[in-house]
C-alpha positions in Angstrom: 0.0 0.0 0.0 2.6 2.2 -0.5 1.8 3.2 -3.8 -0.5 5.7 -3.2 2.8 7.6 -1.7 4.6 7.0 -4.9 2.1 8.3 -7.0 1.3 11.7 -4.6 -2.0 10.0 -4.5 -4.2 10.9 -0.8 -6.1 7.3 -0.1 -9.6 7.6 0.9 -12.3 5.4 2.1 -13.5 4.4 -1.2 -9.7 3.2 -2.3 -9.3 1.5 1.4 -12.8 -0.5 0.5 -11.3 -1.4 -2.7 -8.0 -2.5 -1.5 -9.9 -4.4 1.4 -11.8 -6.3 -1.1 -8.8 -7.2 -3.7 -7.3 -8.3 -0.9 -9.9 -10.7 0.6 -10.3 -12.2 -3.6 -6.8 -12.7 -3.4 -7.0 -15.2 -0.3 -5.3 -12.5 1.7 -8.1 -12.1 4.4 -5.8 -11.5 7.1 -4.1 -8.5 5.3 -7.2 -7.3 4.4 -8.6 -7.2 8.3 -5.6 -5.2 9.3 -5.8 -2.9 6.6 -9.6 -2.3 7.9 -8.2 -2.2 11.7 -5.2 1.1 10.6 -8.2 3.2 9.1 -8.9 4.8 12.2 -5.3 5.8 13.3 -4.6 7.1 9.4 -7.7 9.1 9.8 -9.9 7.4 7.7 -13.6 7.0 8.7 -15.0 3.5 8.5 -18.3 3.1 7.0 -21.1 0.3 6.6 -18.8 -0.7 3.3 -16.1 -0.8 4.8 -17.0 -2.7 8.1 -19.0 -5.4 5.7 -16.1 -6.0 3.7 -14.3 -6.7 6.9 -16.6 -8.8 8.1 -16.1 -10.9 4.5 -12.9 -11.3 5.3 -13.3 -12.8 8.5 -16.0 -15.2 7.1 -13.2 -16.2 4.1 -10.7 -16.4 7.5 -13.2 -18.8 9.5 -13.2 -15.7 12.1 -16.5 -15.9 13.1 -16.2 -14.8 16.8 -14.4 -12.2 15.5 -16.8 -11.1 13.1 -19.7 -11.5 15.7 -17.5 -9.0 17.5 -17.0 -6.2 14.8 -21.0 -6.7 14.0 -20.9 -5.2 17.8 -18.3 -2.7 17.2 -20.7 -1.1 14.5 -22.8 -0.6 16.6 -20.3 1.2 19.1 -19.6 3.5 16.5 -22.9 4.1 15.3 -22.2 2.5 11.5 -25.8 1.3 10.2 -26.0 -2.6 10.7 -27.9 -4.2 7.3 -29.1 -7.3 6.2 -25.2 -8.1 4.6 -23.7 -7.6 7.9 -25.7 -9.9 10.2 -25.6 -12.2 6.8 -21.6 -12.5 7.1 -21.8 -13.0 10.8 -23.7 -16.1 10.2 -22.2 -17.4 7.2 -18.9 -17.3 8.8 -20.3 -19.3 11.9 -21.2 -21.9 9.5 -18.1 -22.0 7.5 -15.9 -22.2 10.8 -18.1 -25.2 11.3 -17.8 -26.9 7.9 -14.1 -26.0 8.0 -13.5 -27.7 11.2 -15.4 -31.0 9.8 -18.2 -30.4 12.0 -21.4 -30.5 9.3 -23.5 -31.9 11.7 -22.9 -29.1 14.4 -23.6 -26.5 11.4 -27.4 -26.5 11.4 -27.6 -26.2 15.1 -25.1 -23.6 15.0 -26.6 -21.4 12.2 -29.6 -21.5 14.3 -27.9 -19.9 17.4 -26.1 -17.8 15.3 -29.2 -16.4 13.5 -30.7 -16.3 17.3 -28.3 -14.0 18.3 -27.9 -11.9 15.5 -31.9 -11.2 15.2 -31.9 -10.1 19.4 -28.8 -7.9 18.1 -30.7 -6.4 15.2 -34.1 -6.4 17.5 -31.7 -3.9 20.3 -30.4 -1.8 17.5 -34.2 -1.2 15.7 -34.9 -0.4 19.2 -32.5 1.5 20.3 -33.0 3.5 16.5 -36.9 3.9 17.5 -36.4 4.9 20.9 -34.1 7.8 20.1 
């Protein structure tokens, strides 16, 4: 990422999505998370784009906990939670599962994970009603 400096080009959110994403289709998830994770210290805003494309990565990386976790850091930071968020939360909970040679754990799983997605989703269109 240093090309941006050799090219006097400024990097914005849009180009940090896009790198995020090349990144993740290049089986590079783990670079991708950690370009998401310096945004903030290089000034850079994280959006719903942004954080979903993270959360991709994690889901390519089997980092489901960890993507259960950023779904709650969104909504520490007040970025809008959608539909493609809670989706990668709980498509990465089933590929951890499928990954670790655990198919028969995966349905059971999914349905927790859905189960604590929707009361996550249910407190945010609350807490967005209520305000």
């Amino acid at each position: 990422l240093n090309l941006p400096r050799a090219l006097n080009l400024r990097w914005d959110t849009v180009m940090y999505d896009s790198a995020i994403a090349t990144l993740v289709s290049s089986k590079q998830w783990q670079s991708a998370v950690s370009v998401f994770e310096r945004m903030p210290a290089l000034g850079l805003r994280r959006d719903g784009v942004t954080f979903n494309a993270a959360l991709f990565a994690l889901r390519v990386g089997f980092q489901w906990q960890r993507a259960f976790e950023l779904l709650g850091t969104m909504q520490l930071v007040m970025v809008k939670q959608d539909v493609h968020s809670f989706r990668q939360v709980i498509r990465a909970h089933q590929a951890a599962l499928n990954q670790q040679g655990r198919p028969r754990e995966t349905a059971q799983a999914i349905i927790e994970s859905q189960q604590k997605v929707l009361e996550m989703a249910q407190r945010v269109l609350h807490n967005s009603t209520s305000t």
